[in-house]
Each structure stands twice: as structure tokens, then as C-alpha cells.
Short mmCIF file of C-alpha atoms and ligand atoms in Angstrom, two decimals:
data_model
loop_
_atom_site.label_atom_id
_atom_site.label_comp_id
_atom_site.label_asym_id
_atom_site.label_seq_id
_atom_site.Cartn_x
_atom_site.Cartn_y
_atom_site.Cartn_z
CA MET O 1174 0.40 -0.28 0.09
CA PRO O 1175 1.83 3.77 -1.07
CA GLY O 1176 2.06 5.77 1.50
CA ALA O 1177 2.03 9.72 2.10
CA ARG O 1178 4.18 12.65 3.11
CA ILE O 1179 4.09 16.17 3.36
CA THR O 1180 6.79 17.00 0.15
CA GLY O 1181 5.87 21.11 0.38
CA TRP O 1182 4.16 23.69 1.32
CA GLY O 1183 3.52 27.52 1.19
CA MET O 1184 1.38 30.08 3.32
CA ALA O 1185 0.03 33.52 1.73
CA VAL O 1186 -1.52 37.00 3.57
CA PRO O 1187 -2.07 39.93 2.34
CA ASP O 1188 -1.22 43.19 3.67
CA LYS O 1189 -2.79 44.52 5.75
CA VAL O 1190 -1.62 44.48 9.07
CA VAL O 1191 -4.51 45.52 11.45
CA THR O 1192 -2.85 46.11 14.89
CA ASN O 1193 -5.49 46.33 18.22
CA ASP O 1194 -5.04 50.19 18.40
CA ASP O 1195 -6.45 50.40 14.95
CA LEU O 1196 -8.95 49.10 15.71
CA SER O 1197 -9.80 50.74 19.43
CA ALA O 1198 -9.72 53.46 17.27
CA THR O 1199 -13.95 52.27 16.04
CA LEU O 1200 -14.95 49.71 18.53
CA ASP O 1201 -15.31 49.95 22.58
CA THR O 1202 -12.37 47.35 23.15
CA SER O 1203 -8.60 48.17 23.75
CA ASP O 1204 -5.08 46.75 22.68
CA ALA O 1205 -4.81 45.58 26.90
CA TRP O 1206 -8.03 43.32 26.37
CA ILE O 1207 -7.49 42.11 22.86
CA THR O 1208 -4.02 40.26 23.98
CA GLU O 1209 -5.05 39.33 27.47
CA ARG O 1210 -8.62 37.14 26.40
CA THR O 1211 -6.75 36.80 23.18
CA GLY O 1212 -3.39 36.59 23.17
CA ILE O 1213 -3.81 38.45 19.67
CA ARG O 1214 -1.18 41.08 18.47
CA GLU O 1215 -2.27 42.18 15.00
CA ARG O 1216 -4.32 40.30 11.89
CA ARG O 1217 -4.43 40.82 7.94
CA ILE O 1218 -7.25 41.73 6.16
CA GLY O 1219 -7.69 41.90 3.03
CA GLY O 1220 -7.76 39.18 -0.60
CA THR O 1221 -9.99 36.35 -1.53
CA THR O 1222 -10.33 33.01 -0.52
CA SER O 1223 -9.61 32.13 -4.26
CA GLY O 1224 -6.52 34.59 -4.42
CA LEU O 1225 -4.78 34.02 -1.00
CA GLY O 1226 -5.25 29.62 -1.65
CA ILE O 1227 -3.42 30.70 -5.49
CA GLU O 1228 -0.60 32.28 -3.80
CA ALA O 1229 -1.00 29.42 -1.34
CA GLY O 1230 -0.88 26.47 -3.26
CA ARG O 1231 1.52 28.30 -5.57
CA LEU O 1232 4.34 28.58 -3.03
CA ALA O 1233 3.74 24.87 -2.52
CA LEU O 1234 3.74 23.26 -5.47
CA LYS O 1235 7.23 25.42 -5.93
CA HIS O 1236 9.06 24.13 -3.24
CA ALA O 1237 8.17 20.49 -4.31
CA GLY O 1238 9.17 21.03 -7.71
CA LEU O 1239 6.30 20.57 -9.20
CA THR O 1240 4.22 22.28 -11.35
CA GLY O 1241 -0.10 22.34 -10.69
CA ASP O 1242 -0.06 19.67 -14.16
CA ASP O 1243 0.98 16.74 -12.02
CA ILE O 1244 -1.57 17.43 -9.39
CA ASP O 1245 -4.32 14.81 -9.18
CA VAL O 1246 -7.00 15.91 -6.92
CA LEU O 1247 -6.97 19.93 -4.90
CA VAL O 1248 -8.30 19.91 -2.25
CA LEU O 1249 -9.50 22.71 -0.91
CA ALA O 1250 -10.46 23.50 3.29
CA THR O 1251 -13.02 26.73 3.35
CA THR O 1252 -15.38 28.23 5.47
CA THR O 1253 -15.27 31.74 3.22
CA PRO O 1254 -16.37 30.48 0.07
CA ASP O 1255 -15.48 33.46 -3.27
CA ALA O 1256 -19.53 31.97 -3.63
CA ILE O 1257 -21.56 28.92 -3.69
CA VAL O 1258 -21.40 28.00 -6.33
CA PRO O 1259 -18.95 27.40 -7.77
CA GLY O 1260 -16.84 25.91 -5.67
CA THR O 1261 -13.74 28.18 -4.82
CA SER O 1262 -12.02 25.27 -6.20
CA ALA O 1263 -12.72 25.55 -9.08
CA THR O 1264 -11.09 28.76 -9.16
CA VAL O 1265 -8.05 28.21 -7.27
CA GLU O 1266 -7.99 25.31 -10.07
CA GLU O 1267 -7.80 27.01 -12.44
CA GLY O 1268 -5.76 28.91 -11.15
CA LEU O 1269 -2.97 27.15 -10.38
CA GLY O 1270 -3.36 25.00 -14.23
CA ILE O 1271 -4.24 21.81 -12.02
CA ALA O 1272 -4.36 18.48 -13.64
CA GLY O 1273 -6.43 16.58 -12.02
CA GLY O 1274 -9.88 17.07 -9.72
CA ALA O 1275 -10.65 20.12 -6.78
CA PHE O 1276 -13.46 20.12 -4.35
CA ASP O 1277 -14.52 22.95 -1.34
CA LEU O 1278 -14.45 21.07 1.71
CA ASN O 1279 -16.52 23.34 4.80
CA ALA O 1280 -15.67 21.39 8.36
CA ALA O 1281 -14.74 25.72 9.45
CA CYS O 1282 -11.87 25.83 11.49
CA SER O 1283 -11.14 21.72 11.40
CA GLY O 1284 -11.11 21.78 7.70
CA PHE O 1285 -7.58 21.73 7.53
CA VAL O 1286 -7.05 18.75 9.73
CA TYR O 1287 -9.98 16.42 7.82
CA GLY O 1288 -8.41 17.60 4.46
CA LEU O 1289 -4.91 15.73 6.14
CA VAL O 1290 -6.79 12.52 6.70
CA ALA O 1291 -9.02 13.20 3.41
CA ALA O 1292 -5.39 13.11 0.94
CA HIS O 1293 -4.00 10.44 2.69
CA GLY O 1294 -7.33 8.91 1.79
CA LEU O 1295 -7.15 10.25 -2.09
CA ILE O 1296 -3.06 8.24 -1.99
CA LEU O 1297 -4.37 5.29 -0.77
CA ALA O 1298 -7.41 4.93 -2.76
CA GLY O 1299 -4.09 5.24 -5.83
CA ALA O 1300 -3.94 9.53 -6.55
CA ARG O 1301 0.05 9.93 -6.24
CA ARG O 1302 -0.56 13.82 -6.04
CA VAL O 1303 -2.86 16.39 -3.68
CA LEU O 1304 -2.48 19.35 -3.53
CA LEU O 1305 -5.03 20.61 -0.24
CA ILE O 1306 -4.91 24.24 0.42
CA GLY O 1307 -7.22 26.25 4.30
CA SER O 1308 -8.27 29.03 2.94
CA GLU O 1309 -10.27 32.15 4.71
CA THR O 1310 -11.13 35.47 3.83
CA LEU O 1311 -13.25 36.06 7.61
CA SER O 1312 -13.01 39.43 7.64
CA ARG O 1313 -15.89 39.02 4.32
CA ILE O 1314 -18.17 37.38 7.00
CA THR O 1315 -17.93 39.76 9.74
CA ASP O 1316 -19.54 43.39 11.34
CA TRP O 1317 -17.22 45.20 11.93
CA ASP O 1318 -19.03 47.14 14.32
CA ASP O 1319 -20.52 43.99 16.57
CA ARG O 1320 -16.68 44.10 18.92
CA SER O 1321 -16.37 40.72 20.33
CA LEU O 1322 -15.75 39.30 16.82
CA ALA O 1323 -13.82 41.78 14.74
CA VAL O 1324 -11.07 41.03 17.42
CA LEU O 1325 -11.09 37.87 16.28
CA VAL O 1326 -10.20 37.30 13.13
CA GLY O 1327 -8.19 37.47 9.54
CA ASP O 1328 -7.61 36.66 6.90
CA GLY O 1329 -5.02 33.77 5.03
CA ALA O 1330 -3.57 31.09 3.19
CA GLY O 1331 -1.96 27.40 3.73
CA ALA O 1332 -1.33 25.01 1.28
CA VAL O 1333 0.53 21.86 1.92
CA VAL O 1334 2.10 19.25 -0.90
CA LEU O 1335 0.90 15.44 -0.51
CA GLU O 1336 2.66 13.08 -2.94
CA ALA O 1337 2.86 8.81 -2.63
CA THR O 1338 6.20 7.69 -1.06
CA ASP O 1339 7.03 3.79 -1.31
CA GLY O 1340 7.97 4.85 2.01
CA PRO O 1341 6.50 4.45 5.72
CA THR O 1342 2.83 7.00 5.68
CA GLU O 1343 3.56 10.57 7.52
CA LEU O 1344 -0.82 9.63 8.99
CA LEU O 1345 0.52 7.49 11.88
CA GLY O 1346 -2.87 8.34 13.59
CA TRP O 1347 -5.66 10.83 13.48
CA HIS O 1348 -9.42 11.43 14.72
CA LEU O 1349 -12.63 13.78 13.91
CA GLY O 1350 -15.49 14.42 15.78
CA ALA O 1351 -18.53 16.54 14.93
CA ASP O 1352 -21.57 17.03 17.33
CA GLY O 1353 -24.47 18.64 15.18
CA SER O 1354 -26.07 19.82 18.38
CA LEU O 1355 -24.58 22.46 19.38
CA ARG O 1356 -24.41 24.83 15.18
CA HIS O 1357 -25.50 26.82 17.12
CA LEU O 1358 -22.56 27.98 18.66
CA LEU O 1359 -20.92 28.80 15.19
CA LYS O 1360 -23.29 29.84 11.87
CA CYS O 1361 -23.69 32.29 9.65
CA ASP O 1362 -26.86 32.02 7.17
CA HIS O 1363 -26.80 33.12 3.68
CA GLY O 1364 -26.33 36.99 3.21
CA GLY O 1365 -26.33 37.49 6.87
CA TYR O 1366 -22.24 37.70 9.58
CA LEU O 1367 -20.78 35.44 11.44
CA TYR O 1368 -21.88 34.57 14.58
CA MET O 1369 -20.77 32.87 17.77
CA ASN O 1370 -21.38 31.98 21.31
CA GLY O 1371 -17.28 32.62 22.63
CA LYS O 1372 -17.17 31.88 26.35
CA GLU O 1373 -19.43 27.44 25.46
CA ILE O 1374 -16.83 27.31 22.54
CA PHE O 1375 -14.17 27.74 25.05
CA ARG O 1376 -15.85 25.09 27.02
CA HIS O 1377 -16.24 22.60 24.97
CA ALA O 1378 -12.98 23.57 22.80
CA VAL O 1379 -10.70 23.63 25.57
CA ARG O 1380 -12.10 19.25 25.95
CA ALA O 1381 -12.35 18.73 22.62
CA VAL O 1382 -8.58 19.56 21.62
CA ILE O 1383 -7.61 16.71 24.87
CA ASP O 1384 -10.16 14.31 24.33
CA SER O 1385 -9.34 14.06 20.04
CA SER O 1386 -5.27 14.31 20.87
CA THR O 1387 -5.40 12.05 22.64
CA ILE O 1388 -7.11 9.27 21.20
CA ALA O 1389 -5.00 10.63 17.49
CA LEU O 1390 -2.41 9.26 20.08
CA GLN O 1391 -3.45 6.44 21.46
CA ARG O 1392 -4.13 5.31 17.53
CA ALA O 1393 -0.45 6.36 16.25
CA GLY O 1394 0.90 3.83 19.61
CA LEU O 1395 1.97 6.91 21.39
CA THR O 1396 1.30 9.59 24.18
CA PRO O 1397 1.74 13.57 24.64
CA ALA O 1398 5.14 12.92 26.17
CA ASP O 1399 5.59 11.71 22.29
CA VAL O 1400 5.29 14.53 20.58
CA ASP O 1401 8.30 16.60 19.86
CA LEU O 1402 5.84 19.57 17.80
CA PHE O 1403 2.03 19.97 18.25
CA VAL O 1404 1.07 22.40 16.08
CA PRO O 1405 -3.19 23.60 17.26
CA HIS O 1406 -5.70 25.41 15.88
CA GLN O 1407 -5.00 29.78 16.56
CA ALA O 1408 -8.41 30.78 18.04
CA ASN O 1409 -7.06 31.62 20.94
CA ALA O 1410 -3.99 31.26 23.12
CA ARG O 1411 -5.53 30.96 26.71
CA ILE O 1412 -7.50 27.30 24.57
CA ILE O 1413 -4.31 26.39 23.50
CA THR O 1414 -2.73 26.91 26.55
CA ALA O 1415 -4.88 25.52 28.58
CA ALA O 1416 -5.49 22.46 25.82
CA ALA O 1417 -0.98 21.89 25.98
CA GLN O 1418 -0.96 22.31 29.49
CA ARG O 1419 -3.60 19.81 29.99
CA LEU O 1420 -1.43 17.63 27.43
CA GLY O 1421 1.82 17.83 29.59
CA ILE O 1422 2.81 20.24 26.60
CA ASN O 1423 5.42 22.56 27.72
CA PRO O 1424 5.03 25.36 25.20
CA GLU O 1425 9.10 24.56 22.95
CA ARG O 1426 6.52 22.11 22.09
CA TYR O 1427 3.65 24.19 21.02
CA VAL O 1428 3.31 27.01 18.10
CA VAL O 1429 1.46 30.27 18.50
CA THR O 1430 0.65 32.13 15.87
CA ILE O 1431 -2.34 34.39 16.69
CA ASP O 1432 -0.17 36.98 18.10
CA ARG O 1433 0.62 37.53 14.47
CA TYR O 1434 -2.98 36.63 12.46
CA GLY O 1435 -6.08 36.32 14.69
CA ASN O 1436 -8.26 33.28 14.23
CA THR O 1437 -8.66 32.29 10.25
CA SER O 1438 -9.77 29.58 11.51
CA SER O 1439 -8.90 26.05 8.39
CA ALA O 1440 -6.19 28.45 7.72
CA SER O 1441 -4.25 28.69 11.03
CA ILE O 1442 -3.39 25.59 11.48
CA PRO O 1443 -1.31 25.40 8.36
CA LEU O 1444 -0.54 29.10 8.57
CA ALA O 1445 0.75 27.90 11.94
CA LEU O 1446 2.86 25.18 10.49
CA VAL O 1447 4.98 26.70 8.16
CA HIS O 1448 6.00 29.07 9.66
CA ALA O 1449 6.95 26.65 12.43
CA LEU O 1450 9.17 25.36 9.37
CA ASN O 1451 10.58 28.59 8.18
CA GLU O 1452 11.88 28.23 12.08
CA GLY O 1453 13.31 24.53 11.74
CA ARG O 1454 11.65 23.97 14.19
CA LEU O 1455 10.90 21.11 12.21
CA GLU O 1456 12.45 17.37 11.78
CA PRO O 1457 12.94 14.24 9.58
CA GLY O 1458 11.32 11.64 12.37
CA HIS O 1459 9.40 14.26 14.67
CA THR O 1460 6.04 12.70 15.93
CA VAL O 1461 3.32 16.16 14.50
CA LEU O 1462 0.11 16.74 16.38
CA LEU O 1463 -2.41 18.29 14.64
CA SER O 1464 -5.65 19.45 16.72
CA GLY O 1465 -8.84 21.71 15.25
CA PHE O 1466 -12.00 22.21 16.46
CA GLY O 1467 -14.98 24.55 14.86
CA GLY O 1468 -18.17 25.80 14.34
CA GLY O 1469 -20.70 22.51 13.88
CA MET O 1470 -19.81 21.55 16.17
CA THR O 1471 -16.20 19.63 14.61
CA TRP O 1472 -13.19 18.74 15.57
CA ALA O 1473 -10.08 16.62 13.88
CA SER O 1474 -6.83 15.60 15.00
CA ALA O 1475 -4.22 14.05 12.93
CA VAL O 1476 -0.09 12.33 14.12
CA LEU O 1477 2.56 12.72 11.21
CA ARG O 1478 6.00 11.05 11.66
CA TRP O 1479 8.13 14.25 9.96
CA GLY O 1480 10.11 12.82 6.47
CA GLY O 1481 11.34 16.19 5.87
O1 UT7 K 2688 -12.50 29.88 16.08
C1 UT7 K 2688 -13.15 28.73 16.89
C2 UT7 K 2688 -13.81 29.29 17.08
N1 UT7 K 2688 -13.87 30.18 18.02
C3 UT7 K 2688 -13.24 30.08 19.20
O2 UT7 K 2688 -12.91 28.94 19.88
C4 UT7 K 2688 -13.23 31.39 20.66
C5 UT7 K 2688 -13.54 30.09 21.27
N2 UT7 K 2688 -13.62 31.93 22.57
C6 UT7 K 2688 -13.11 32.51 22.97
O3 UT7 K 2688 -11.72 32.71 22.31
C7 UT7 K 2688 -13.45 34.02 24.08
O4 UT7 K 2688 -14.80 33.50 25.07
C8 UT7 K 2688 -13.34 35.44 23.29
C9 UT7 K 2688 -12.30 36.02 22.91
C10 UT7 K 2688 -14.33 35.28 22.06
C11 UT7 K 2688 -13.56 36.62 24.34
O5 UT7 K 2688 -13.58 36.37 25.90
P1 UT7 K 2688 -14.27 35.94 27.36
O6 UT7 K 2688 -13.43 35.84 28.44
O7 UT7 K 2688 -15.11 34.68 27.20
O8 UT7 K 2688 -14.97 36.81 27.33
P2 UT7 K 2688 -16.63 37.30 27.50
O9 UT7 K 2688 -17.36 37.26 26.07
O10 UT7 K 2688 -16.89 36.47 28.41
O11 UT7 K 2688 -16.95 38.90 28.16
C12 UT7 K 2688 -16.44 39.29 29.09
C13 UT7 K 2688 -16.27 40.96 28.78
C14 UT7 K 2688 -17.57 41.57 28.64
O12 UT7 K 2688 -18.33 42.40 29.11
P3 UT7 K 2688 -18.59 42.41 31.18
O13 UT7 K 2688 -20.25 41.31 30.48
O14 UT7 K 2688 -17.96 41.53 31.93
O15 UT7 K 2688 -19.15 43.46 31.39
C15 UT7 K 2688 -17.98 41.94 27.33
O16 UT7 K 2688 -19.21 42.82 27.13
O17 UT7 K 2688 -15.20 41.42 28.39
C16 UT7 K 2688 -16.79 42.57 27.32
N3 UT7 K 2688 -15.96 42.59 25.99
C17 UT7 K 2688 -15.59 43.78 25.82
N4 UT7 K 2688 -14.72 44.06 25.71
C18 UT7 K 2688 -13.37 45.62 25.58
C19 UT7 K 2688 -16.17 41.27 24.87
N5 UT7 K 2688 -15.56 42.19 23.59
C20 UT7 K 2688 -15.20 42.58 24.35
C21 UT7 K 2688 -14.13 43.82 23.19
N6 UT7 K 2688 -13.09 44.38 24.10
N7 UT7 K 2688 -13.58 43.18 22.21
#
């Protein structure tokens, strides 16, 4: 059976930086409140989901030494598609000249990890190369007069190329979960703005990350002590710290980028992963734990043995 390995990665964020002080100029909020309650200092705002996705995807392809011609399937994880129909993956497919199929995947902030598990499945089913992108423009569905959400969101995209390999697969264990009875906690109706019950989501999120990560690690025959790098969804620095503490993972072993990008939904995990890679925090043989949670509610964890 073929294994799968990540061979390329890239990220894209809009140029426009919006600081907490910028938001405080028009909203009843402050840098102190936002920093203390969320860990966010600034975020990037602008662009389109397809545009950012194309930019990140192009870099990932280049890094892997490939072109769109080499890709059998494009999976675009997004909660903020450019349109309802067609899928935003169609625009990205054209932009990158993808030879194979293309589809959107919406599992809210868990989307990238859902996509990662699906991409490994596609390779098991015979695909040679899959491009997986998480791209979001949450700013477009945010009411900028609503301080409770405006301070949290950011735009961006991250991408990875997965290739079939004769060697062992990188994916050692995974866990996907959903509870639709909690879908009222985070939603955006057609033509409306994002709504979130932050307190309730917070409560469920910490539990979801811990439980889902633990199951994925167990399936890999590992424990949190084996994790070299934990890449959590970046929704709130307090959620990351609480979950990591309970898992017994110290700060040297987890990634925080929420200070720079805010919550970018399904782009947050690939953005954090690419940052960690650019900082040289991952070496071949390292064990990587990715864990996300979000609207649905959904949650998802994956354990990788990094091939490099
Ligand atoms: O991406 C996946 C899903 N999303 C999440 O995982 C987010 C999870 N939730 C959270 O991160 C946090 O609940 C928030 C950051 C959204 C809110 O933090 P909190 O500590 O739960 O604050 P809160 O909602 O309990 O609000 C505390 C106070 C309230 O005032 P009172 O009632 O104590 O007088 C709010 O009105 O802070 C007030 N507040 C603000 N003050 C200044 C709410 N938003 C703001 C703001 N600036 N932006």
C-alpha cells in the first residue's frame, strides 16, 4: 500500500496589517483586553479566498518542485468561499492549472485536518499527488461594528503538497469528530454575519482538543510525551495554553501564531505549520500533532511522523 508524505508547503497573507490599536480607534475595545483575553496583537485583512489560496498553493507546488500538471486532486478547505456555487476550488484549479479534480471542504476551523486525513485516503486510493489548501477571508463575513468578533478574525492561507511514497506513511493516527447539536454556537446564515457564542465554544474547545488529540495519539501508539511539535488551531492563546498544559506539552513544543494572524479558521493550522517549518522547528523523524476544532461543532486531530 502506498504511503503519503508532505513534500512542499507555502503560505500567503494579505499585506494589510490591522493592529489592536487600529481596532480600538473605532470600537469600544482596547489592546489590553484583546491581548489578555485572546493573545492577538495584530491580524492581516484583505484579498479573496481564491486569491490567497492560489498564492499559497503556488508556493507549495514550487517548494515541492511540481506544477499544477502534476496534481491529481486539489482539496480546498474553507468556510468563506468566494461564492456558494461554484466551489472556490474551481477558481484555484484554474489559477494553478491543476490537471486533476478539485473540491471544497467545509468543516469550519477543523477543515485543514479533515482535509489532511482525506488527502491521505485519496493517496491510499491511488492518487499520486494531492494539493491541500486551507484558505479563509473571515473578514468578509464579519460585522466590523461587533467588537466581540471583529477583534478575533484574520485572513490568510496555507498549503501543503502530499505525495505517494514507497516508504512508510507519515500519518500515524487520526481522529475526526462532530456534534451537530452544537451547530447553533457558531454560524453564519446566507448573506449574514458570523455569530459565535464564545464562552460555550471555549468550554467545548479545550475538551475537544484534549480528547481528540489523546485518541489520535493512542491510535498511533503514542502519548503526549512523544510529541515533538504540537500545532493547534489558533482561536485563542488561552485555549492553546490550557489544552497544552493538560496534555503536558510545554511551550517549547507547541506553535503560537495567533499574535500575528488572529483566528484564520481552516488556514490557521497550515499557517502555524509553515511558520514552524520556516523557523526550523521540525526535523525528519519528529512526531507532529495537529489539532483543530470549530463550527459544527467539529474537531479533528492528526499525528504525523515528519518525513522532511
Ligand atoms: O475558531 C473556533 C471557534 N472560536 C473559538 O474557539 C473562540 C472561543 N472563545 C473565546 O476565545 C473567548 O470566549 C472570547 C475571546 C471570544 C471572549 O473572551 P471571554 O473571556 O470569554 O470574554 P466574555 O465574552 O466573557 O466577555 C467578558 C467581558 C464582557 O463584559 P462584561 O459582561 O463582563 O461587562 C464583554 O462584554 O468583556 C466584554 N467584551 C469586550 N471588551 C472589550 C467582549 N468583547 C470585548 C472586546 N473588547 N472586544
